[in-house]
Coordinates of C-alpha atoms and ligand atoms in Angstrom, one line a residue:
M1 CA 157.0 -50.2 175.1
T2 CA 154.6 -49.1 177.8
D3 CA 151.0 -48.2 177.2
A4 CA 151.0 -45.7 180.1
R5 CA 148.2 -43.3 179.4
K6 CA 149.1 -39.6 179.5
F7 CA 146.4 -37.8 181.5
Q8 CA 145.4 -34.2 181.0
S9 CA 143.2 -31.9 183.0
V10 CA 139.5 -31.8 182.2
P11 CA 138.5 -29.0 179.7
G12 CA 138.0 -25.7 181.4
V13 CA 139.7 -26.9 184.5
R14 CA 143.3 -25.8 185.2
D15 CA 146.2 -26.1 187.5
I16 CA 147.5 -23.0 189.3
L17 CA 151.2 -23.5 189.5
P18 CA 154.0 -21.7 191.4
P19 CA 154.9 -18.9 191.4
E20 CA 151.4 -17.9 190.5
S21 CA 149.9 -19.8 193.4
A22 CA 151.8 -17.6 195.8
F23 CA 150.2 -14.6 194.1
W24 CA 146.8 -16.2 194.6
N25 CA 147.5 -16.6 198.3
H26 CA 148.5 -13.0 198.5
V27 CA 145.3 -11.8 196.8
E28 CA 143.1 -14.0 199.0
Q29 CA 145.0 -12.9 202.1
T30 CA 144.5 -9.3 201.1
A31 CA 140.7 -9.9 200.7
G32 CA 140.5 -11.4 204.2
D33 CA 142.5 -8.6 205.7
V34 CA 140.4 -5.8 204.1
F35 CA 137.1 -7.6 204.8
A36 CA 138.1 -8.0 208.5
T37 CA 138.4 -4.2 208.8
Y38 CA 134.8 -4.0 207.8
Q39 CA 134.0 -6.6 210.4
F40 CA 133.3 -9.5 208.0
S41 CA 134.1 -13.1 209.1
E42 CA 134.8 -16.0 207.0
I43 CA 132.3 -18.8 206.3
R44 CA 133.6 -22.1 204.8
L45 CA 130.9 -23.6 202.7
P46 CA 130.5 -27.1 201.2
I47 CA 131.1 -27.5 197.4
L48 CA 128.1 -29.9 197.1
E49 CA 124.5 -28.8 197.7
Q50 CA 121.1 -30.1 196.9
T51 CA 120.3 -29.2 193.3
E52 CA 117.0 -27.8 194.4
L53 CA 118.7 -25.1 196.4
F54 CA 120.1 -23.5 193.3
A55 CA 117.0 -24.1 191.2
R56 CA 114.9 -22.2 193.8
S57 CA 117.4 -19.3 194.4
V58 CA 119.4 -18.7 191.2
G59 CA 116.3 -19.6 189.2
A60 CA 115.4 -22.7 187.1
S61 CA 115.2 -20.6 183.9
T62 CA 118.6 -19.0 184.2
D63 CA 121.5 -20.2 182.1
I64 CA 123.4 -21.2 185.2
V65 CA 120.8 -23.7 186.4
G66 CA 119.3 -24.5 183.0
K67 CA 122.5 -25.5 181.2
E68 CA 125.7 -24.9 183.1
M69 CA 125.3 -26.8 186.4
Y70 CA 127.1 -30.0 187.2
S71 CA 124.3 -32.0 188.7
F72 CA 124.2 -35.7 189.3
A73 CA 122.3 -38.4 191.1
D74 CA 123.9 -39.3 194.4
R75 CA 123.9 -43.0 195.3
D76 CA 120.6 -42.6 197.0
E77 CA 119.2 -41.0 193.8
S78 CA 118.9 -37.6 195.3
S79 CA 120.1 -34.9 193.0
I80 CA 123.1 -32.9 194.1
S81 CA 125.2 -30.2 192.3
L82 CA 128.6 -28.7 192.4
R83 CA 127.9 -25.2 193.4
P84 CA 127.8 -22.7 190.5
E85 CA 127.9 -19.8 193.0
A86 CA 127.8 -19.4 196.8
T87 CA 125.1 -16.9 197.8
A88 CA 122.6 -19.7 197.9
S89 CA 124.8 -21.6 200.3
V90 CA 125.4 -18.6 202.5
V91 CA 121.7 -18.1 202.8
R92 CA 121.1 -21.8 203.4
A93 CA 123.6 -21.8 206.2
Y94 CA 122.2 -18.6 207.6
I95 CA 118.8 -20.2 207.9
E96 CA 120.1 -23.7 209.0
H97 CA 122.1 -22.2 211.9
G98 CA 119.5 -19.6 213.0
M99 CA 122.0 -16.8 212.4
H100 CA 119.2 -14.2 212.4
T101 CA 119.4 -14.3 216.2
Q102 CA 122.9 -12.9 216.2
P103 CA 123.2 -9.2 217.2
G104 CA 123.5 -6.7 214.3
D105 CA 123.9 -7.6 210.7
V106 CA 125.5 -10.9 209.8
K107 CA 128.5 -10.2 207.6
L108 CA 130.2 -13.1 206.0
Y109 CA 132.8 -13.7 203.3
Y110 CA 133.9 -16.8 201.5
M111 CA 136.3 -17.9 198.9
G112 CA 136.7 -21.0 196.8
P113 CA 136.0 -22.8 193.6
M114 CA 132.7 -22.6 191.7
F115 CA 131.6 -24.8 188.7
R116 CA 129.8 -23.9 185.5
R117 CA 129.8 -25.9 182.3
E118 CA 130.5 -22.9 180.0
R119 CA 132.6 -22.7 176.8
P120 CA 136.2 -22.4 178.1
Q121 CA 138.1 -19.3 177.0
K122 CA 140.4 -16.6 178.5
G123 CA 138.8 -15.6 181.8
R124 CA 136.1 -18.2 181.5
Y125 CA 136.6 -21.6 183.1
R126 CA 134.5 -24.5 184.2
Q127 CA 136.1 -24.5 187.6
F128 CA 136.8 -20.9 188.5
Y129 CA 137.2 -19.1 191.8
Q130 CA 135.2 -16.5 193.6
I131 CA 135.8 -14.2 196.6
G132 CA 132.4 -13.0 197.8
A133 CA 130.8 -11.3 200.8
E134 CA 127.2 -11.0 202.0
V135 CA 125.4 -8.8 204.5
L136 CA 122.2 -10.3 206.0
G137 CA 120.0 -8.4 208.4
Q138 CA 116.9 -6.2 209.0
S139 CA 118.0 -3.0 207.2
D140 CA 118.1 -2.3 203.5
H141 CA 119.7 1.1 204.0
P142 CA 121.6 2.1 200.9
G143 CA 124.5 2.9 203.1
I144 CA 125.0 -0.9 203.4
D145 CA 125.1 -1.2 199.7
A146 CA 127.6 1.6 199.4
D147 CA 129.8 0.1 202.2
V148 CA 129.9 -3.2 200.4
I149 CA 130.9 -1.5 197.2
E150 CA 133.5 0.6 199.0
M151 CA 134.9 -2.6 200.6
V152 CA 135.4 -4.5 197.3
L153 CA 137.0 -1.4 195.7
V154 CA 139.4 -1.0 198.6
F155 CA 140.3 -4.7 198.2
I156 CA 141.0 -4.6 194.5
E157 CA 142.8 -1.3 194.7
R158 CA 145.0 -2.6 197.5
C159 CA 145.9 -5.5 195.2
G160 CA 147.1 -2.9 192.7
L161 CA 144.2 -2.9 190.2
V162 CA 143.8 0.4 188.3
G163 CA 141.5 1.6 185.4
H164 CA 138.5 -0.3 186.5
T165 CA 134.9 0.9 186.2
L166 CA 132.0 0.6 188.6
C167 CA 128.5 0.4 187.0
I168 CA 125.3 0.5 189.0
N169 CA 121.7 0.0 188.3
S170 CA 118.4 -0.7 190.1
I171 CA 116.2 -3.5 188.8
G172 CA 113.3 -2.7 191.0
C173 CA 111.4 -4.9 193.4
K174 CA 108.6 -7.5 193.4
D175 CA 106.1 -4.6 193.0
C176 CA 107.5 -2.6 190.1
R177 CA 109.7 -5.1 188.3
P178 CA 107.0 -7.5 187.0
K179 CA 105.1 -4.5 185.4
Y180 CA 108.3 -3.4 183.8
V181 CA 109.1 -6.9 182.6
E182 CA 105.7 -7.1 180.9
L183 CA 106.3 -3.8 179.2
L184 CA 109.7 -5.0 178.1
R185 CA 108.2 -8.2 176.8
A186 CA 105.6 -6.4 174.8
A187 CA 108.2 -4.1 173.3
L188 CA 110.5 -7.0 172.5
T189 CA 107.7 -8.9 170.9
K190 CA 107.3 -6.0 168.4
V191 CA 110.9 -6.1 167.4
K192 CA 111.2 -9.9 167.6
D193 CA 112.4 -10.5 164.0
R194 CA 115.3 -8.1 164.6
L195 CA 116.7 -10.2 167.4
G196 CA 118.8 -13.4 167.3
P197 CA 117.6 -16.8 168.4
D198 CA 118.9 -16.5 172.0
S199 CA 117.2 -13.2 172.6
Q200 CA 114.0 -14.4 170.9
R201 CA 113.9 -17.3 173.4
R202 CA 114.5 -15.0 176.3
I203 CA 111.4 -12.9 175.4
E204 CA 109.5 -15.7 177.0
T205 CA 111.8 -17.1 179.6
N206 CA 113.7 -14.0 180.9
P207 CA 113.2 -10.7 179.0
L208 CA 115.6 -8.8 181.3
R209 CA 118.5 -10.9 180.0
V210 CA 118.0 -9.5 176.5
L211 CA 119.4 -6.2 177.8
D212 CA 122.6 -8.0 178.7
S213 CA 123.1 -9.1 175.0
K214 CA 126.5 -8.3 173.6
L215 CA 125.5 -9.2 170.0
E216 CA 126.5 -6.3 167.7
A217 CA 123.4 -6.7 165.5
E218 CA 121.0 -6.3 168.5
Q219 CA 122.5 -3.1 170.0
T220 CA 120.6 -0.5 168.1
V221 CA 117.2 -2.1 168.7
I222 CA 118.0 -2.6 172.4
E223 CA 118.7 1.1 172.8
T224 CA 115.1 1.8 171.8
L225 CA 113.6 -0.4 174.6
P226 CA 111.8 1.0 177.7
R227 CA 114.2 1.7 180.6
I228 CA 113.6 0.4 184.1
A229 CA 114.6 3.8 185.7
D230 CA 111.4 5.2 184.2
H231 CA 109.2 2.5 185.8
L232 CA 110.6 2.1 189.3
C233 CA 108.1 2.4 192.2
D234 CA 108.6 5.4 194.5
A235 CA 110.4 3.4 197.1
C236 CA 112.8 1.8 194.6
R237 CA 113.4 5.2 193.0
E238 CA 114.2 6.7 196.4
H239 CA 116.5 3.8 197.3
F240 CA 118.5 4.2 194.1
K241 CA 118.7 8.0 194.5
M242 CA 120.0 7.4 198.1
L243 CA 122.5 4.8 196.9
Q244 CA 124.0 7.4 194.6
A245 CA 124.2 10.0 197.4
M246 CA 125.9 7.4 199.6
L247 CA 128.5 6.7 196.8
F248 CA 129.0 10.4 196.3
M249 CA 129.6 10.8 200.1
R250 CA 132.3 8.2 199.8
Q251 CA 133.8 9.8 196.7
I252 CA 133.3 6.6 194.7
A253 CA 133.0 7.2 191.0
Y254 CA 130.3 5.2 189.2
E255 CA 128.3 5.0 186.0
V256 CA 124.6 4.2 185.8
N257 CA 124.1 1.5 183.3
W258 CA 120.4 0.9 182.7
R259 CA 121.2 -2.4 180.9
L260 CA 123.0 -3.9 183.9
V261 CA 120.8 -6.8 184.9
R262 CA 122.2 -9.9 186.5
G263 CA 121.8 -13.5 185.4
L264 CA 120.4 -14.7 188.7
D265 CA 116.8 -14.4 189.7
Y266 CA 117.2 -13.4 193.3
Y267 CA 118.5 -9.9 192.7
M268 CA 116.3 -6.8 193.4
R269 CA 116.9 -3.1 193.5
T270 CA 120.7 -2.5 193.6
T271 CA 122.8 -4.3 191.1
F272 CA 126.4 -3.5 190.4
E273 CA 129.4 -4.7 188.4
I274 CA 133.0 -3.8 188.2
T275 CA 134.9 -4.2 184.9
A276 CA 138.6 -4.2 184.5
P277 CA 140.9 -3.5 181.4
G278 CA 143.0 -6.1 179.7
L279 CA 140.4 -8.9 179.8
G280 CA 138.8 -8.8 176.4
S281 CA 135.1 -9.6 176.5
Q282 CA 135.4 -11.4 179.9
N283 CA 135.9 -8.1 181.5
A284 CA 133.6 -8.3 184.5
V285 CA 135.6 -9.0 187.6
C286 CA 132.9 -8.5 190.1
G287 CA 129.1 -8.7 190.2
G288 CA 126.7 -8.0 193.0
G289 CA 123.5 -6.7 194.2
R290 CA 120.6 -6.8 196.7
Y291 CA 118.5 -9.9 197.3
D292 CA 116.0 -8.9 199.9
G293 CA 113.5 -11.7 199.3
L294 CA 115.9 -14.6 199.1
V295 CA 116.1 -15.7 202.8
E296 CA 112.3 -15.9 202.9
L297 CA 112.2 -17.7 199.6
L298 CA 114.4 -20.4 201.0
G299 CA 112.3 -20.8 204.1
G300 CA 113.9 -18.3 206.5
P301 CA 112.5 -15.3 208.4
P302 CA 112.1 -12.0 206.5
T303 CA 115.6 -10.7 205.9
K304 CA 117.4 -8.2 203.7
G305 CA 120.5 -9.1 201.9
I306 CA 123.2 -7.7 199.7
G307 CA 126.5 -9.1 198.5
F308 CA 128.9 -9.6 195.6
A309 CA 131.0 -12.2 194.0
L310 CA 134.4 -11.4 192.6
G311 CA 136.0 -13.6 190.0
T312 CA 139.5 -14.3 191.4
D313 CA 140.8 -15.7 188.1
R314 CA 139.9 -12.5 186.3
L315 CA 141.2 -10.2 189.0
I316 CA 144.5 -12.0 188.9
L317 CA 144.6 -12.0 185.0
A318 CA 143.9 -8.2 185.1
L319 CA 146.7 -7.7 187.6
E320 CA 149.1 -9.8 185.5
E321 CA 148.2 -7.9 182.4
A322 CA 149.1 -4.7 184.2
G323 CA 152.4 -6.2 185.1
K324 CA 151.5 -6.6 188.8
G325 CA 151.5 -10.4 189.0
A326 CA 153.5 -12.9 190.7
A327 CA 157.1 -12.3 191.7
A328 CA 159.4 -15.4 191.9
P329 CA 159.8 -16.3 195.6
Q330 CA 163.1 -15.4 197.1
L331 CA 165.5 -18.2 198.3
D332 CA 167.5 -16.8 201.2
A333 CA 170.1 -19.5 201.5
F334 CA 171.4 -22.4 199.6
I335 CA 173.6 -24.7 201.7
A336 CA 176.6 -25.8 199.6
W337 CA 178.2 -28.6 201.6
M338 CA 180.9 -31.1 200.7
G339 CA 182.3 -34.1 202.6
A340 CA 180.4 -36.5 204.8
A341 CA 181.4 -34.5 207.9
A342 CA 179.8 -31.3 206.6
Y343 CA 176.3 -32.8 206.1
P344 CA 175.3 -32.8 209.9
M345 CA 176.4 -29.2 210.1
A346 CA 174.4 -28.4 207.0
V347 CA 171.3 -30.1 208.5
R348 CA 171.8 -28.1 211.8
I349 CA 172.3 -24.8 210.0
A350 CA 169.3 -25.3 207.7
R351 CA 167.1 -25.9 210.7
A352 CA 168.4 -22.9 212.6
L353 CA 168.0 -20.6 209.6
R354 CA 164.5 -21.9 208.9
D355 CA 163.5 -21.3 212.6
A356 CA 164.7 -17.8 212.1
G357 CA 162.3 -17.4 209.1
C358 CA 164.7 -17.8 206.2
S359 CA 163.9 -19.9 203.2
V360 CA 166.6 -22.5 202.8
E361 CA 167.5 -25.1 200.1
L362 CA 169.4 -28.0 201.5
P363 CA 170.6 -30.5 199.0
H364 CA 170.9 -34.1 200.2
E365 CA 173.1 -35.6 197.5
E366 CA 176.7 -34.6 197.9
M367 CA 177.9 -32.2 195.1
K368 CA 181.2 -30.6 194.1
F369 CA 181.2 -27.0 195.2
K370 CA 181.3 -25.8 191.6
K371 CA 178.1 -27.7 190.8
S372 CA 176.3 -26.7 194.0
L373 CA 177.2 -23.0 193.6
S374 CA 175.9 -23.0 190.0
L375 CA 172.7 -24.6 191.2
A376 CA 172.4 -21.9 193.9
A377 CA 172.8 -19.3 191.2
R378 CA 170.1 -20.9 189.0
L379 CA 167.8 -21.0 192.0
N380 CA 168.3 -17.3 192.5
A381 CA 169.6 -17.7 196.0
R382 CA 170.7 -14.5 197.8
F383 CA 173.4 -16.4 199.7
A384 CA 175.3 -19.6 199.5
V385 CA 176.4 -21.0 202.9
I386 CA 179.6 -23.0 202.1
L387 CA 180.5 -25.9 204.4
G388 CA 183.6 -28.0 203.8
D389 CA 186.2 -29.6 206.0
N390 CA 187.6 -26.3 207.1
E391 CA 184.2 -24.9 208.2
V392 CA 183.5 -28.1 210.1
A393 CA 186.8 -27.9 211.9
S394 CA 186.4 -24.2 212.8
G395 CA 182.6 -24.0 213.3
V396 CA 182.7 -20.9 211.0
A397 CA 180.8 -21.0 207.7
T398 CA 181.8 -19.2 204.5
V399 CA 178.9 -17.1 203.3
K400 CA 178.9 -16.0 199.6
R401 CA 176.7 -13.2 198.6
M402 CA 175.5 -14.4 195.1
A403 CA 174.8 -10.9 193.7
D404 CA 178.4 -9.8 193.8
A405 CA 180.3 -13.0 194.7
T406 CA 181.8 -11.5 197.9
Q407 CA 182.6 -13.9 200.7
Q408 CA 182.8 -13.6 204.4
S409 CA 183.4 -15.9 207.3
V410 CA 180.4 -16.1 209.7
A411 CA 180.2 -18.0 213.0
E412 CA 177.5 -20.6 213.0
R413 CA 175.3 -18.8 215.6
E414 CA 175.7 -15.4 213.7
L415 CA 174.4 -16.8 210.4
A416 CA 170.7 -16.0 210.9
K417 CA 171.5 -12.4 211.7
I418 CA 173.6 -11.9 208.6
L419 CA 171.2 -13.7 206.2
R420 CA 168.0 -12.1 207.4
K421 CA 169.2 -8.6 206.3
Ligands
ATP1 P1 129.7 -13.2 182.9 O1 128.7 -12.2 182.5 O2 131.1 -12.8 182.7 O3 129.4 -14.6 182.5 P2 128.3 -13.6 185.4 O4 127.2 -12.6 185.3 O5 127.9 -15.0 185.0 O6 129.6 -13.2 184.5 P3 128.3 -13.9 188.2 O7 127.5 -15.1 188.2 O8 127.7 -12.6 188.7 O9 128.9 -13.6 186.8 O10 129.7 -14.1 189.0 C1 130.5 -13.0 189.5 C2 131.9 -13.0 188.9 O11 132.4 -14.3 188.8 C3 131.9 -12.5 187.5 O12 131.9 -11.1 187.4 C4 133.2 -13.1 187.0 O13 134.3 -12.3 187.4 C5 133.3 -14.4 187.7 N1 132.9 -15.5 186.8 C6 131.7 -15.9 186.5 N2 131.7 -17.0 185.7 C7 133.0 -17.3 185.5 C8 133.7 -18.3 184.8 N3 133.1 -19.2 184.1 N4 135.1 -18.2 184.8 C9 135.8 -17.3 185.5 N5 135.2 -16.3 186.2 C10 133.8 -16.3 186.2
MG2 MG1 128.0 -16.0 183.1

């Protein structure tokens, strides 16, 4: 009897196994390729940041900072956190490295894990992954917003996603939003007893978040609340109108959703969200918006900003639901060798084929041909390269095409040519 403990992954945290991991690489590679055509460059950010960075930017009263963040005292007692999102880090890096002196807009993308202590369920994890991009610069032209939206749509469509919906909204600026929030708070206070405890609490802390409620019982009363579109200042109204013209120009279909507010304090004006079918209630694959005041708030020069974060886990789930997920990787050649003299030839051929870009499985324990050919079949190999005493003597391999069991003799130096096809 041993008392070896069996370990399991922490709740809400999961392994991404082959062949799915290859599909993840493909999706991330596609993102990088598409973003590069829009002249975005990758930034690699740390996973740890000072807790204060998120408290200031995302907002201390948000769910993310208030109850979902993994924060802990470092050995010197300073509080650090696992990042729950990455826009704050991008802005921190932008300021720290004086990137505002670079010519033109600074256009950055990132990908990697984020951490939030939420209730784990399908499409909601405690370690999840985001692919995001940000534009930082002097202009807040709505054409930038539209280009960013176009870029993320091109990316997800190139991955094969269909049936998704883009929703947009404007949540105003520091001039008009506070007035609207007060109006909303007053209206909410009047209907307080028709709201659940979460929404009741938010009347004080974050009234906009009530609009985001998915509680069935609250829906009719929310529909009666004042709408921000009727309370935008002239500049915000014009910006939102222009954004829609810019989307129209790009032939991008969208819906205006007046209840689309984001759970992060730094957003202003444009907000958007992309939802995908097949994900149940965790159907938001991408959220984004404008955050013109954030760089200044974190101690940098006046700067405009817009960006998005896409949930990679959810995008991949949606693609898998649509039958567009991972394909098992192809094995080009299995080297079936027998006899001590065949092993050096097997090693040499494996190397040559790999140099030519073929995937090769080379067994190291000697096996009878019957056994190695059955393993080759189970591994889905396209070809078996058979090497026995005869092949060693002649320097000519026997190549078996697994699909139809046809065999041919191929000289060692011709192998790569035959197998690559
Ligand atoms: P949701 O409303 O679904 O909780 P959110 O508003 O918290 O999303 P953001 O903070 O804007 O989401 O993050 C952007 C995207 O990251 C989301 O649209 C979603 O695809 C993904 N995402 C957020 N939280 C999680 C999570 N816990 N697990 C998996 N993906 C997530
Ligand atoms: Mg959330």
